[in-house]
């Protein structure tokens, strides 16, 4: 849902220009043979191509070239005001459209307006957009803001352009911030290794400098080096080995993170089930559909806010959480009163009846909202990514991990200290005694089921951020949720936490070499063996009560 | 091997059931703690003890429902029951009567008894089995014994509570066990019924060994057999009912400090 | 022929009805009011296959208490075995005219027939496979699950997961079963073209005969001593253990047999509907089949057949007349049947004498006679 619109953007090439692009490609290929002789590639010519990669390379090259024309040309490209000749020409003219007419991109001189029919706008695809951001950063190498300077140094490192050596040296001389200095030194090392200058000792030092950086880009950079002296070449290959090793460790850490993140999703989906199935023993096959109702509540709340209080748009999710809890919770109470309560002690019948209920809920949502995915937006504070060493942590996943733990913690606290929680524990531990003490057990049953359903609704809010909001949302989670509750031990919330994390991490570790399907099958076999060894989960309830 | 076990192996020549240092723990709680007990062939033994003393766990261990952490349970000459599961132990001739009568409700009285008759328990046999004349004779005997001749074709679900109790006894007899384990047979019974049940058990004991687990002291007295007192998973005392009732440790356990 | 009326009625309906429909289809002129059109015949054939599946489910659910939510897997496996035969039977008449490889294999660039496709060009090989393959899966699964004493809802959920995993697996192209699209465009079966009315009627009649045979087999089994043990296991599993029975062996036998019946049902289904694809493994299908049994009456065999036919009649009508309503209807059916009609339609009519029995006290006399018999 969040990612979907992006798909189309890069392919915005109109069909009519396909022939033109093909023609251009032909001449570009012919030109490539000649380019070998030419010492300096022309960044302007690169930008004028229709191939996104070359265009992006040109943007970066222009930014680090130190040319005074860099800033206005890149800005024009970003704003869609940069135009190229529609048909291939050896001198590849580029024009910037201004309010009054056109200027030559290379010189900045005003030129006579070419006929618009001969011009085409230089297309900005996703890859180029990224390059523009980097390039605009590189232009900030001498800015007052250290963060901007650092970004700019990073851009220089990425381009590894031998031509930027002088620029980097100048910047290094002026730089005072140690963090920026480090990046500049790395950028210098990269440029140096790519250039023809520099002694063997300088090069060895440069390799050492880069080896410490240990990321995939550095590895690719090192691997692309050719024609180095033997000592340098061997240093490079050992540096590549070191980096591979480090990358492997980061890969491991990343898998664990993905596993935890999947585990958090499972935990969210399973926490409600841990109440209804784990504590009450009600097997609710419509649990997934209650999660789905929570996701649709999020969608409705966002629409309402957009319509009536657009100023609060950013905080839509915060309103959706209580709304989803209430809607799903009330639905749960309704289900318990009209259906579940007649089926206590008959688990197989409960299973069938709630399956029927799940079909009804799916069809109801499909009839009301339509069968297609609904677009639920993410607030800005949930998008983006954090860089932690070699790890990229997406912010929305981080929020979901945090949120899952918060929900679990709040539930535990409520069960331990809350008035309702005390009653729930009393009823589940000794129903008749609780009734004798004046607790109205039917009311507690309904509220307990409502609580579990409400938590499922909250899970729906979180899942709306990472999954498609469609009538089928719930089906994807129901089996996994049951497995989590069973593995964790029925009626034990700590077990649910551990079960979810184990399942998430195991899944992510098995998946790469076994494939998603086989991973699923392996998890199922694991489950059967697990139930055989520990029929009551990881943390069985103690004592004789559990024996019954 | 410990001294007790040494004594056991010499005893096992003429003991029917021999529990040797049996320990069972649930999450650190020891339900049975180094329990040792010897039952002679043809003996009837009453086992008493407060709640949680390990009586039911002991029955579970003997019938294979619970596997002990350590210790041996020897049946007859040298069969180690801890290596077998419930069906295997049942086929050896150990029958168990639960506190609550469990009969197969949708099946007729006749079928309940038929399934209980000693014989082949294999599915392959059951698929083709026809009722033999010998089986019919035996079933008629049993039906007469438990006074359900007229009810033979009624579903067990339609029987009264008392009739179900008898049907279950009939099923146990049909198994022809060497050893019968009986769990709280008189719970919820009137004094007269208790008396009858004691008579019945004494009669059964004429041909089979019996272990009775019971709370009811009057009933145990009526049985008039050797009594074993369990406490915290081990034998606290053993002897005649009079000796037991005068044992200060037993009084302490039963009446509290 | 049989002492109980229900069995006679059931057999009469299946065989008589099928014969009548086939005769009205083949022997009456198309314009006649009594003529039964071909689409009705293939629809009835489909229902009969569903009834075979329902019977298989009733055998394990009604008599052994195993609520299977994955029997569609055995049905689909049987169907796939038959589909493989029908694919090979196409031979060089496919789009790519390859005499050995089915079209979809040519399409994904395979050069050789995989080993597990060998032999499926023979009908005599494929037919037993439609039962053997489901039986093998059932045996492996059952051996693990029953020995582990997995039961109740846990078992149900694992059976659901089983069919779900198989669905995912069969969706993959590299499994060699046609991936997403499955297998279709069949031409003929044992040399007889599939697209003639007579073949449809013939297949429908065969389905009826197989259903009748499966019904009699299941009936004999449930009335044998084996069936009685099964019922005992269903209602009081641990009690049967203390009688010396191994419930897992009994469950395994009936489970494997049930899978074979489901497999043959699937094998008959595929030539009649002309296609088999992974959606047959969808968990929803299997659960829907369970509700057929519940509607008709669990543990009655005849009820399973009745339920399968009735629910599918309703489905055929609703999905064409009011497609939006179908899921509401089947969902509502699940709820209504479990809440209000736990013994199904058959149970509603077969009012068993439920007089609570004379409250005769066995009393002391019985105790004495019991004691005497033991002593003597």
Coordinates of N, CA and C in Angstrom, one line a residue, chain B residues 17-174:
Chain B
X17 N 4.0 -57.3 42.6 CA 4.3 -55.9 42.1 C 5.4 -55.3 43.0
X18 N 6.4 -54.7 42.5 CA 7.5 -54.2 43.3 C 7.9 -52.8 42.8
X19 N 7.6 -51.8 43.6 CA 8.1 -50.5 43.2 C 9.4 -50.2 43.9
X20 N 10.4 -49.8 43.2 CA 11.7 -49.7 43.8 C 12.2 -48.2 43.5
X21 N 12.2 -47.4 44.6 CA 12.8 -46.1 44.5 C 12.2 -45.2 43.4
X22 N 10.9 -45.2 43.3 CA 10.3 -44.5 42.2 C 10.2 -43.0 42.6
X23 N 10.7 -42.1 41.7 CA 10.6 -40.7 41.9 C 9.9 -40.1 40.7
X24 N 8.9 -39.2 40.9 CA 8.3 -38.5 39.8 C 8.2 -37.0 40.3
X25 N 8.7 -36.1 39.4 CA 8.6 -34.7 39.8 C 8.0 -34.0 38.6
X26 N 7.1 -33.0 39.0 CA 6.5 -32.1 38.1 C 7.0 -30.7 38.3
X27 N 7.9 -30.3 37.4 CA 8.4 -28.9 37.6 C 9.0 -28.7 39.0
X28 N 9.8 -29.7 39.4 CA 10.5 -29.5 40.7 C 9.7 -30.0 41.9
X29 N 8.4 -30.1 41.7 CA 7.6 -30.6 42.8 C 7.6 -32.2 42.8
X30 N 8.1 -32.8 43.9 CA 8.2 -34.3 43.8 C 6.9 -34.9 44.2
X31 N 6.2 -35.4 43.3 CA 4.9 -36.1 43.6 C 5.2 -37.5 44.2
X32 N 6.2 -38.1 43.7 CA 6.7 -39.4 44.4 C 8.2 -39.2 44.7
X33 N 8.5 -39.6 45.9 CA 9.9 -39.4 46.3 C 10.5 -40.7 46.8
X34 N 11.3 -41.4 45.9 CA 11.9 -42.6 46.3 C 10.9 -43.6 46.9
X35 N 9.8 -43.7 46.3 CA 8.7 -44.6 46.8 C 9.1 -46.1 46.5
X36 N 9.0 -46.9 47.6 CA 9.2 -48.3 47.4 C 8.1 -49.1 48.1
X37 N 7.6 -50.1 47.4 CA 6.4 -50.8 47.9 C 6.4 -52.2 47.3
X38 N 6.0 -53.2 48.1 CA 6.0 -54.6 47.6 C 4.6 -55.2 47.8
X39 N 4.1 -55.8 46.8 CA 2.8 -56.4 46.9 C 2.9 -57.9 46.6
X40 N 2.4 -58.7 47.6 CA 2.5 -60.2 47.4 C 1.4 -60.6 46.4
X41 N 1.6 -61.8 45.7 CA 0.6 -62.3 44.9 C -0.6 -62.6 45.8
X42 N -1.8 -62.3 45.3 CA -3.1 -62.6 46.0 C -3.4 -61.6 47.1
X43 N -2.5 -60.7 47.3 CA -2.7 -59.7 48.4 C -3.7 -58.6 48.0
X44 N -4.4 -58.1 49.0 CA -5.2 -56.9 48.8 C -4.5 -55.8 49.7
X45 N -4.3 -54.7 49.2 CA -3.6 -53.6 49.9 C -4.4 -52.3 49.8
X46 N -4.6 -51.7 51.0 CA -5.2 -50.4 51.0 C -4.1 -49.3 51.0
X47 N -4.2 -48.3 50.2 CA -3.3 -47.2 50.2 C -4.0 -45.9 50.6
X48 N -3.6 -45.3 51.7 CA -4.3 -44.1 52.1 C -3.3 -43.0 52.2
X49 N -3.8 -41.8 52.4 CA -2.9 -40.6 52.5 C -3.6 -39.4 52.3
X50 N -3.1 -38.3 52.8 CA -3.8 -37.0 52.6 C -3.7 -36.6 51.1
X51 N -4.5 -35.5 50.7 CA -4.4 -35.0 49.4 C -3.0 -34.6 49.0
X52 N -2.6 -35.0 47.8 CA -1.3 -34.6 47.3 C -0.2 -35.6 47.9
X53 N -0.6 -36.7 48.5 CA 0.4 -37.6 49.0 C 1.1 -38.4 47.9
X54 N 0.4 -38.5 46.7 CA 1.0 -39.2 45.6 C 0.3 -40.5 45.3
X55 N -0.9 -40.6 45.8 CA -1.7 -41.9 45.6 C -2.0 -42.1 44.1
X56 N -2.6 -41.0 43.5 CA -3.0 -41.1 42.1 C -1.8 -41.2 41.2
X57 N -0.7 -40.5 41.5 CA 0.5 -40.5 40.8 C 1.1 -42.0 40.8
X58 N 1.0 -42.6 41.9 CA 1.5 -44.0 42.0 C 0.7 -44.9 41.1
X59 N -0.6 -44.7 41.1 CA -1.4 -45.5 40.2 C -1.1 -45.2 38.7
X60 N -0.8 -43.9 38.4 CA -0.4 -43.5 37.1 C 0.9 -44.2 36.7
X61 N 1.8 -44.3 37.6 CA 3.1 -44.9 37.3 C 2.9 -46.4 37.0
X62 N 2.1 -47.1 37.8 CA 1.9 -48.5 37.6 C 1.3 -48.8 36.3
X63 N 0.3 -48.0 35.9 CA -0.5 -48.3 34.7 C 0.2 -47.6 33.5
X64 N 1.3 -47.0 33.6 CA 2.1 -46.5 32.5 C 1.6 -45.1 32.0
X65 N 0.8 -44.5 32.7 CA 0.3 -43.1 32.3 C 1.4 -42.1 32.6
X66 N 2.2 -42.3 33.6 CA 3.3 -41.4 33.9 C 4.5 -42.2 34.0
X67 N 5.6 -41.6 33.4 CA 6.9 -42.3 33.4 C 7.7 -41.7 34.6
X68 N 8.2 -42.6 35.4 CA 9.0 -42.0 36.6 C 10.4 -41.5 36.1
X69 N 10.9 -40.5 36.8 CA 12.2 -40.0 36.5 C 13.3 -41.0 36.9
X70 N 13.1 -41.7 38.0 CA 14.1 -42.7 38.4 C 13.3 -43.8 39.1
X71 N 13.9 -45.0 39.2 CA 13.3 -46.1 39.9 C 12.7 -47.1 38.9
X72 N 12.3 -48.3 39.5 CA 11.8 -49.4 38.7 C 10.4 -49.8 39.2
X73 N 9.6 -50.3 38.3 CA 8.3 -50.9 38.8 C 8.3 -52.3 38.1
X74 N 8.5 -53.3 39.0 CA 8.6 -54.7 38.5 C 7.3 -55.5 38.7
X75 N 6.8 -56.1 37.6 CA 5.5 -56.8 37.7 C 5.9 -58.3 37.5
X76 N 5.4 -59.1 38.4 CA 5.7 -60.6 38.3 C 7.2 -60.8 38.5
X77 N 7.7 -61.7 37.7 CA 9.1 -62.1 37.9 C 10.1 -61.0 37.5
X78 N 10.0 -60.5 36.3 CA 11.0 -59.5 35.8 C 10.5 -58.6 34.7
X79 N 9.2 -58.2 34.7 CA 8.8 -57.3 33.7 C 8.9 -55.9 34.3
X80 N 9.7 -55.0 33.6 CA 9.8 -53.6 34.1 C 8.7 -52.8 33.4
X81 N 7.7 -52.4 34.3 CA 6.6 -51.7 33.7 C 7.0 -50.3 33.2
X82 N 8.1 -49.7 33.7 CA 8.4 -48.3 33.3 C 8.8 -48.3 31.8
X83 N 9.1 -49.4 31.2 CA 9.4 -49.4 29.8 C 8.2 -49.6 28.9
X84 N 7.0 -49.8 29.5 CA 5.9 -50.1 28.7 C 4.9 -49.0 28.8
X85 N 3.9 -49.0 27.8 CA 2.9 -47.9 27.8 C 1.6 -48.6 28.3
X86 N 0.6 -47.7 28.4 CA -0.7 -48.2 29.0 C -1.3 -49.4 28.4
X87 N -1.4 -49.5 27.0 CA -2.0 -50.7 26.5 C -1.2 -51.9 26.8
X88 N 0.1 -51.8 26.7 CA 0.9 -53.0 26.9 C 0.8 -53.5 28.4
X89 N 0.7 -52.5 29.3 CA 0.5 -52.9 30.7 C -0.9 -53.5 30.9
X90 N -1.9 -52.9 30.3 CA -3.2 -53.5 30.4 C -3.3 -54.9 29.9
X91 N -2.5 -55.2 28.8 CA -2.5 -56.5 28.2 C -1.8 -57.5 29.1
X92 N -0.9 -57.0 30.0 CA -0.2 -57.9 30.9 C -1.2 -58.4 32.0
X93 N -2.3 -57.7 32.1 CA -3.3 -58.1 33.2 C -3.3 -57.2 34.4
X94 N -3.2 -55.9 34.1 CA -3.4 -54.9 35.2 C -4.6 -54.1 34.8
X95 N -5.6 -54.2 35.6 CA -6.8 -53.4 35.3 C -7.0 -52.2 36.2
X96 N -7.6 -51.2 35.7 CA -7.7 -50.0 36.6 C -9.1 -49.5 36.6
X97 N -9.7 -49.2 37.7 CA -11.0 -48.6 37.9 C -10.8 -47.2 38.3
X98 N -11.4 -46.3 37.5 CA -11.3 -44.9 37.9 C -12.4 -44.5 38.8
X99 N -12.1 -43.4 39.5 CA -13.1 -42.9 40.5 C -14.5 -42.7 39.8
X100 N -14.4 -42.0 38.7 CA -15.7 -41.7 37.9 C -15.9 -42.8 36.9
X101 N -17.0 -43.5 36.9 CA -17.2 -44.6 35.9 C -17.1 -44.1 34.5
X102 N -16.4 -44.7 33.7 CA -16.3 -44.4 32.3 C -16.7 -45.6 31.5
X103 N -17.9 -45.5 30.8 CA -18.3 -46.6 29.9 C -18.4 -45.9 28.5
X104 N -18.5 -46.7 27.5 CA -18.6 -46.2 26.2 C -20.1 -45.9 25.9
X105 N -20.6 -44.7 26.1 CA -22.0 -44.4 26.1 C -22.8 -44.8 24.9
X106 N -22.3 -44.5 23.6 CA -23.1 -44.8 22.5 C -23.2 -46.3 22.2
X107 N -22.3 -47.1 22.8 CA -22.3 -48.5 22.5 C -23.2 -49.3 23.4
X108 N -23.7 -50.4 23.0 CA -24.6 -51.2 23.8 C -23.9 -51.8 25.0
X109 N -24.6 -52.2 26.0 CA -24.0 -52.9 27.1 C -23.2 -54.1 26.7
X110 N -23.8 -54.8 25.7 CA -23.1 -56.0 25.2 C -21.8 -55.6 24.6
X111 N -21.8 -54.6 23.7 CA -20.6 -54.2 23.1 C -19.5 -53.7 24.0
X112 N -20.0 -53.0 25.1 CA -19.0 -52.5 26.1 C -18.3 -53.7 26.7
X113 N -19.0 -54.7 27.0 CA -18.4 -55.9 27.6 C -17.5 -56.7 26.5
X114 N -18.0 -56.7 25.3 CA -17.3 -57.4 24.2 C -15.9 -56.8 24.0
X115 N -15.9 -55.5 24.0 CA -14.6 -54.8 23.7 C -13.6 -55.1 24.9
X116 N -14.2 -55.3 26.1 CA -13.3 -55.5 27.3 C -12.8 -56.9 27.4
X117 N -13.4 -57.9 26.8 CA -13.0 -59.3 26.9 C -11.5 -59.4 26.6
X118 N -10.9 -60.2 27.4 CA -9.5 -60.5 27.2 C -9.3 -61.1 25.8
X119 N -8.3 -60.7 25.0 CA -8.2 -61.2 23.7 C -7.3 -60.3 22.9
X120 N -7.3 -60.6 21.5 CA -6.5 -59.8 20.6 C -7.0 -58.4 20.6
X121 N -6.0 -57.4 20.7 CA -6.4 -56.0 20.6 C -6.0 -55.3 19.3
X122 N -5.5 -56.1 18.4 CA -5.0 -55.6 17.1 C -6.1 -55.1 16.2
X123 N -5.9 -54.0 15.5 CA -6.9 -53.5 14.5 C -7.2 -54.5 13.5
X124 N -6.1 -55.2 13.0 CA -6.3 -56.2 12.0 C -7.3 -57.3 12.4
X125 N -7.1 -57.7 13.7 CA -8.1 -58.7 14.2 C -9.5 -58.1 14.3
X126 N -9.5 -56.9 14.8 CA -10.8 -56.3 15.1 C -11.7 -56.1 13.8
X127 N -11.0 -55.9 12.7 CA -11.7 -55.7 11.4 C -12.5 -56.9 11.0
X128 N -11.9 -58.1 11.3 CA -12.6 -59.3 10.8 C -13.2 -60.1 11.8
X129 N -13.1 -59.7 13.1 CA -13.5 -60.5 14.2 C -15.0 -60.8 14.2
X130 N -15.4 -62.1 14.4 CA -16.7 -62.4 14.6 C -16.9 -62.9 16.0
X131 N -18.0 -62.7 16.6 CA -18.2 -63.2 18.0 C -18.2 -64.7 18.1
X132 N -17.3 -65.3 18.9 CA -17.2 -66.7 19.0 C -18.2 -67.2 20.0
X133 N -18.6 -68.5 19.9 CA -19.5 -69.1 20.9 C -18.9 -69.0 22.3
X134 N -17.6 -69.1 22.5 CA -17.0 -69.0 23.8 C -17.2 -67.6 24.3
X135 N -17.0 -66.6 23.5 CA -17.2 -65.2 23.9 C -18.7 -65.0 24.3
X136 N -19.6 -65.6 23.5 CA -21.0 -65.4 23.9 C -21.3 -66.0 25.2
X137 N -20.8 -67.2 25.5 CA -21.0 -67.8 26.8 C -20.5 -66.9 27.9
X138 N -19.3 -66.4 27.7 CA -18.7 -65.6 28.7 C -19.4 -64.3 29.0
X139 N -19.9 -63.7 27.8 CA -20.7 -62.4 27.9 C -22.0 -62.7 28.7
X140 N -22.7 -63.8 28.4 CA -23.9 -64.1 29.1 C -23.6 -64.2 30.6
X141 N -22.5 -64.9 31.0 CA -22.2 -65.0 32.4 C -22.0 -63.6 33.0
X142 N -21.2 -62.8 32.3 CA -20.9 -61.4 32.9 C -22.2 -60.6 33.0
X143 N -23.1 -60.7 32.0 CA -24.3 -59.9 32.0 C -25.2 -60.4 33.2
X144 N -25.2 -61.7 33.4 CA -26.0 -62.2 34.6 C -25.4 -61.6 35.9
X145 N -24.1 -61.7 35.9 CA -23.4 -61.2 37.1 C -23.7 -59.8 37.5
X146 N -23.7 -58.9 36.4 CA -23.9 -57.5 36.7 C -25.4 -57.1 36.5
X147 N -26.2 -58.2 36.4 CA -27.7 -58.0 36.3 C -28.1 -57.0 35.2
X148 N -27.5 -57.2 34.1 CA -27.9 -56.3 32.9 C -28.4 -57.1 31.7
X149 N -28.8 -58.4 32.0 CA -29.2 -59.2 30.9 C -30.3 -58.6 30.0
X150 N -31.3 -58.0 30.7 CA -32.4 -57.4 29.9 C -32.0 -56.1 29.2
X151 N -30.8 -55.6 29.6 CA -30.4 -54.3 29.0 C -29.3 -54.5 28.0
X152 N -29.0 -55.7 27.6 CA -27.8 -56.0 26.9 C -27.7 -55.2 25.6
X153 N -28.9 -54.8 24.9 CA -28.8 -54.1 23.7 C -29.1 -52.6 23.8
X154 N -29.2 -52.2 25.1 CA -29.4 -50.7 25.2 C -28.1 -50.0 25.2
X155 N -28.1 -48.8 24.7 CA -26.8 -48.0 24.8 C -26.5 -47.7 26.2
X156 N -25.2 -47.8 26.5 CA -24.8 -47.5 27.9 C -25.2 -46.2 28.4
X157 N -25.4 -45.2 27.5 CA -25.8 -43.9 27.9 C -27.1 -43.9 28.6
X158 N -28.0 -44.9 28.3 CA -29.3 -44.9 28.9 C -29.4 -45.5 30.3
X159 N -28.2 -46.1 30.7 CA -28.2 -46.7 32.0 C -28.2 -45.7 33.1
X160 N -28.7 -46.1 34.3 CA -28.7 -45.2 35.5 C -27.2 -45.2 36.0
X161 N -27.0 -44.3 36.9 CA -25.6 -44.1 37.4 C -25.1 -45.4 38.0
X162 N -26.0 -46.0 38.8 CA -25.6 -47.3 39.5 C -25.3 -48.4 38.5
X163 N -26.2 -48.5 37.4 CA -26.0 -49.5 36.4 C -24.6 -49.3 35.7
X164 N -24.3 -48.0 35.5 CA -23.0 -47.7 34.8 C -21.8 -48.2 35.7
X165 N -21.9 -48.0 37.0 CA -20.9 -48.5 37.9 C -20.7 -50.0 37.8
X166 N -21.8 -50.7 37.7 CA -21.8 -52.1 37.6 C -21.2 -52.6 36.2
X167 N -21.7 -51.8 35.2 CA -21.2 -52.2 33.9 C -19.6 -52.0 33.9
X168 N -19.2 -51.0 34.5 CA -17.7 -50.8 34.5 C -17.0 -52.0 35.3
X169 N -17.6 -52.4 36.4 CA -17.0 -53.5 37.1 C -17.1 -54.7 36.2
X170 N -18.2 -54.9 35.4 CA -18.2 -56.0 34.5 C -17.1 -55.9 33.5
X171 N -16.9 -54.7 33.0 CA -15.8 -54.6 32.0 C -14.4 -55.0 32.6
X172 N -14.2 -54.6 33.8 CA -13.0 -54.9 34.5 C -12.8 -56.4 34.6
X173 N -13.9 -57.1 35.0 CA -13.9 -58.5 35.2 C -13.7 -59.2 33.8
X174 N -14.3 -58.6 32.8 CA -14.1 -59.2 31.4 C -12.6 -59.2 31.0

